[in-house]
Each structure stands twice: as C-alpha cells, then as structure tokens.
mmCIF file of C-alpha atoms in Angstrom:
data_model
loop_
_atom_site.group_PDB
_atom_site.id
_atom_site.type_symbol
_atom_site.label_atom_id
_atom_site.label_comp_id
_atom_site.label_asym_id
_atom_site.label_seq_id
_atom_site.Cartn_x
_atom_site.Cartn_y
_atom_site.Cartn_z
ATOM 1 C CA UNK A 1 -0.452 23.067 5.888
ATOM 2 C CA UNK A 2 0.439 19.358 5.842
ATOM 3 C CA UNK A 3 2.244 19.860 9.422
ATOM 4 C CA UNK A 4 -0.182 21.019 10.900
ATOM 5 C CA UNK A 5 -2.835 17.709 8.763
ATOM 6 C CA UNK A 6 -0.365 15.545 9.981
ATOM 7 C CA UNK A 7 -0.087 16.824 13.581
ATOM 8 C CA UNK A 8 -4.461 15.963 13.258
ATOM 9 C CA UNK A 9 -4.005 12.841 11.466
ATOM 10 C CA UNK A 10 -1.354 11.362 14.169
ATOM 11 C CA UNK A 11 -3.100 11.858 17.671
ATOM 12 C CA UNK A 12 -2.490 8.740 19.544
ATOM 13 C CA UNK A 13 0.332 6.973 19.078
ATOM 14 C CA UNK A 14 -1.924 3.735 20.535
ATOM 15 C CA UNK A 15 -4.831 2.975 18.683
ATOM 16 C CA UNK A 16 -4.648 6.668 16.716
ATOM 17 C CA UNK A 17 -5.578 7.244 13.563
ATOM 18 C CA UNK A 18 -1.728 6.979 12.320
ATOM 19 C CA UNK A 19 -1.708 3.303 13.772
ATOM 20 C CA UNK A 20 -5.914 2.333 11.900
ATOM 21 C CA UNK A 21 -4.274 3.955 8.732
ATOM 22 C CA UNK A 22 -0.892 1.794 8.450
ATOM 23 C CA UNK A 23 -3.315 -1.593 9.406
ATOM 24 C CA UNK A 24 -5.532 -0.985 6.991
ATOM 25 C CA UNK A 25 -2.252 -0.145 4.507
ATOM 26 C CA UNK A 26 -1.048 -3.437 5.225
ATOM 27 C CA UNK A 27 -4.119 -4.869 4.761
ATOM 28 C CA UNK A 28 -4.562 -3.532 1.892
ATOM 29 C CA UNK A 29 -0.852 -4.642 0.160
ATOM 30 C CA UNK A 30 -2.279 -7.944 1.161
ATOM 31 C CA UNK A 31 -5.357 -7.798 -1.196
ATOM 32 C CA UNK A 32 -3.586 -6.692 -3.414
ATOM 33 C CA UNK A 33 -1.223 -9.416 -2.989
ATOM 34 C CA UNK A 34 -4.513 -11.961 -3.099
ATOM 35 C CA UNK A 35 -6.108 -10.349 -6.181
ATOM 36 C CA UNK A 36 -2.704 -10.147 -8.273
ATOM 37 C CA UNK A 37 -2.232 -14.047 -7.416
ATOM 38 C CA UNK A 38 -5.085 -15.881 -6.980
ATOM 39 C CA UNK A 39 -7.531 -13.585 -9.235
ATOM 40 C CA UNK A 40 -5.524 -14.647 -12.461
ATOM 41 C CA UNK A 41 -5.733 -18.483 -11.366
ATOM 42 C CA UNK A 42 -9.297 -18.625 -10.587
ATOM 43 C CA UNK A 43 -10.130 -17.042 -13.572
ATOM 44 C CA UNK A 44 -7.882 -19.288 -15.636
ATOM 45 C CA UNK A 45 -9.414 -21.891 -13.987
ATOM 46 C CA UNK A 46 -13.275 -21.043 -14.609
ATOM 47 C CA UNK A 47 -13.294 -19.941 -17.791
ATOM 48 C CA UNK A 48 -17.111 -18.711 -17.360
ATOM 49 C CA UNK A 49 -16.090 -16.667 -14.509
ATOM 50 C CA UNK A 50 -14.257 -14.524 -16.663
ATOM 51 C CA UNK A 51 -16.741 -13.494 -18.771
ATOM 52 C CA UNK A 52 -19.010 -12.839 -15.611
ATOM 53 C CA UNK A 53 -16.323 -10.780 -13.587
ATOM 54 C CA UNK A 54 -14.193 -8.847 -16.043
ATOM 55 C CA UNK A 55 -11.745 -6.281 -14.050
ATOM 56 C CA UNK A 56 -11.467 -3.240 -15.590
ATOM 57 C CA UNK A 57 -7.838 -1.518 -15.833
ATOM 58 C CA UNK A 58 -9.799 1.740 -13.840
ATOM 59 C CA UNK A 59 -9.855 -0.640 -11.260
ATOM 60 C CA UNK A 60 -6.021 -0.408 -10.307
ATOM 61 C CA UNK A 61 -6.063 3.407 -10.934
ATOM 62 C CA UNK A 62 -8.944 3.676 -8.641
ATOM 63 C CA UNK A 63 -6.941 1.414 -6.447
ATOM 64 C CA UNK A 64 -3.718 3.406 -6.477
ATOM 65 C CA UNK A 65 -5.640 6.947 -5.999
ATOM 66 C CA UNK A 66 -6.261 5.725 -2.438
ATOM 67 C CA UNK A 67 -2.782 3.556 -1.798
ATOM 68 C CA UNK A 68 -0.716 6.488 -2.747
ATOM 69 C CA UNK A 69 -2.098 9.369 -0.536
ATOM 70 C CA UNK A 70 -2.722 6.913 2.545
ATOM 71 C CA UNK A 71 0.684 5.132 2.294
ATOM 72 C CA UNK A 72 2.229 8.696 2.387
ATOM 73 C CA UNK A 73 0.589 9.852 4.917
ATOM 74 C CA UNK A 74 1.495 6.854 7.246
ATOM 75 C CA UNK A 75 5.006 6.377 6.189
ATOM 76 C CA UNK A 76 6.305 10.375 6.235
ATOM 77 C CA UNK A 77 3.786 10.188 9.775
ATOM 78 C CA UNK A 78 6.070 7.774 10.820
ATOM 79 C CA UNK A 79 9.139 9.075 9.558
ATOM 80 C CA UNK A 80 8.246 13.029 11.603
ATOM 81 C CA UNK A 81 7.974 10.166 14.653
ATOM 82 C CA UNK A 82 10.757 7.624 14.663
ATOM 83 C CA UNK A 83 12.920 9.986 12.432
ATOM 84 C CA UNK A 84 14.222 7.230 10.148
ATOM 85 C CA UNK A 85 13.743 7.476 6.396
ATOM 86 C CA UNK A 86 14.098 4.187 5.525
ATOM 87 C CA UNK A 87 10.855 2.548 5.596
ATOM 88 C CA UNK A 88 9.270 6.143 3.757
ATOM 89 C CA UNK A 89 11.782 5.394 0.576
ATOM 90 C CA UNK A 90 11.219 1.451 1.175
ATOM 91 C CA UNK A 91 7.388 2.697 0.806
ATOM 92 C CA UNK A 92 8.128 4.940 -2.486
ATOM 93 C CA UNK A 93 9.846 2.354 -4.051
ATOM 94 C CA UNK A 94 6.925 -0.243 -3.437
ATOM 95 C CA UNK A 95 4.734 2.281 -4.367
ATOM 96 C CA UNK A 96 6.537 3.086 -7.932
ATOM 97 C CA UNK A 97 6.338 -0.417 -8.829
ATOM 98 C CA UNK A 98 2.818 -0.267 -8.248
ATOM 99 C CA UNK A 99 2.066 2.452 -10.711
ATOM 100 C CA UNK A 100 4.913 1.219 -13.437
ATOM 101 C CA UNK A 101 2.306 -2.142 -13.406
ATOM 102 C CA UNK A 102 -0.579 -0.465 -13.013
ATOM 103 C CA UNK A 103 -0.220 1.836 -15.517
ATOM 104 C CA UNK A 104 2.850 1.401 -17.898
ATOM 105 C CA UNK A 105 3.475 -2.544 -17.857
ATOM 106 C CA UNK A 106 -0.487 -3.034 -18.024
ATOM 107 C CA UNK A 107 -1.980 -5.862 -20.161
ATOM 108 C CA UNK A 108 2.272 -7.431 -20.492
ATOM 109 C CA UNK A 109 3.537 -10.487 -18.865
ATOM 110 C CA UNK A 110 5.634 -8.154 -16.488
ATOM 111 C CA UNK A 111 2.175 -6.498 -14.969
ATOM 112 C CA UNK A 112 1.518 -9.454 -12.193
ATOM 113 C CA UNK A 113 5.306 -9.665 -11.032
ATOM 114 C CA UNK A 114 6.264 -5.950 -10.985
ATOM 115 C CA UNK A 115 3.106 -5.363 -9.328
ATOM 116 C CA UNK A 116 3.178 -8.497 -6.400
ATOM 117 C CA UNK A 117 6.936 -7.051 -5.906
ATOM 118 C CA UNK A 118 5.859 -3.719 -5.438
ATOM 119 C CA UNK A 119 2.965 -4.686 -3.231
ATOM 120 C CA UNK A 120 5.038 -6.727 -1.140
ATOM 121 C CA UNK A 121 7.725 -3.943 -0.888
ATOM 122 C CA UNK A 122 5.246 -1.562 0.470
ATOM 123 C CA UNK A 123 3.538 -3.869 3.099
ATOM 124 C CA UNK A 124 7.577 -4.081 4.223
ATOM 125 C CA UNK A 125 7.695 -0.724 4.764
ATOM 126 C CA UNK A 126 4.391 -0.311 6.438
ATOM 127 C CA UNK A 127 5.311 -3.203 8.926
ATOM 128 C CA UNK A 128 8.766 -1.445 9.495
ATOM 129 C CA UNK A 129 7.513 2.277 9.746
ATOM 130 C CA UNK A 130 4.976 0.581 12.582
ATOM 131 C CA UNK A 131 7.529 -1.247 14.521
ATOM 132 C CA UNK A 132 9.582 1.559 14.371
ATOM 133 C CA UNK A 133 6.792 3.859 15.832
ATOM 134 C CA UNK A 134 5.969 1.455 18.392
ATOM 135 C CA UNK A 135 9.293 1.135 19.684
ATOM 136 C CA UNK A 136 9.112 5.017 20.518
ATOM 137 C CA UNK A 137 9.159 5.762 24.339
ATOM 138 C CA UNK A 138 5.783 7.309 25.156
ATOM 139 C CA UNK A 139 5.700 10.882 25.918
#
C-alpha cells in the first residue's frame, strides 16, 4: 500500500509533488525556526502582546501531526530514489527532538533549544535528501 502511495506521491522528479513537498518541509523547519526564536523575544518584549496572542501547547501538536507524516514521506521518497539512508535517519532524529520538546520538555527551559536543534536537524536532512535526489541522472 505505501509503495504503490509513494510511487503516486513521487511523479516528477522536476517540479513533482516529491520536490513541492520537501520545499514546503524546509520551509516549514524554518518557521519553526522563526517562531521558536523570535516568538519568545517579541513577546518578552511587548508584554501586552502576550496577553493578546497566547500560543496554546495544541499548537505544536497540531504542528507536528503534519511535520511528521510529510517529512516521512519526502525523506523515505527520497531514500526509494537516491538509495541513501542518511538524510531519512538525519530526518528521524530532527524529528524526535521535535516531539521530546513538543511534548515531554514542554513549559522547561530545555523546550526552545531541544526544539530549534531538532528543527534545524530536520531542515538538514530535507536539504540533503533534495540534493541527493537532484543529483540522480534522469531516466
């Protein structure tokens, strides 16, 4: 079943749906990145803002319930393409870190830099699973 999903999901190997999905993945790690960093600061910094824009906890879960399934799907894409699994276990450790801060170091002082490392480990891998799919001779 998820052969023949993945066989759907990665078309094109220029411009395909494989390619939009490990963009947007990066992009993604990126926000993440932003709102880890800067949200804390800004909000530190405008003490009325934070009673105006209070972020929930639900708001990483709801966050990780689409990072997890479409940073699997591009990196074990990738890895069925390219054949290497280093940038799929590069992606599950980034990914673990995520949840650990997410969910078990939530509300500590480790949240922000488990969470930035594992957001930055993951945007590695999605770089490195694309450059490794690009450099593919096409067939």
């Amino acid at each position: 079943m998820f052969g023949k999903m993945q066989d759907q999901i990665a078309i094109a190997k220029d411009g395909g749906p494989v390619d939009w999905l490990e963009r947007g993945a990066v992009g993604a790690s990126f926000l993440c990145l932003v709102h880890c960093l800067a949200l804390p600061f800004l909000i530190a910094a405008l003490p009325t803002l934070a009673t105006m824009l209070p972020v929930s906890e639900r708001f990483h879960v709801w966050v990780l319930v689409f990072a997890v399934p479409a940073a699997m799907i591009a990196l074990w894409s990738g890895r069925s393409q390219h054949g290497a699994t280093g940038p799929l276990l590069t992606g599950i450790a980034g990914l673990v870190l995520l949840l650990l801060g997410a969910t078990v170091l939530g509300e500590t002082r480790w949240e922000t830099a488990v969470t930035v490392a594992g957001s930055l480990i993951l945007a590695l891998a999605h770089v490195r699973n694309w450059r490794m799919r690009r450099s593919l001779p096409c067939v």
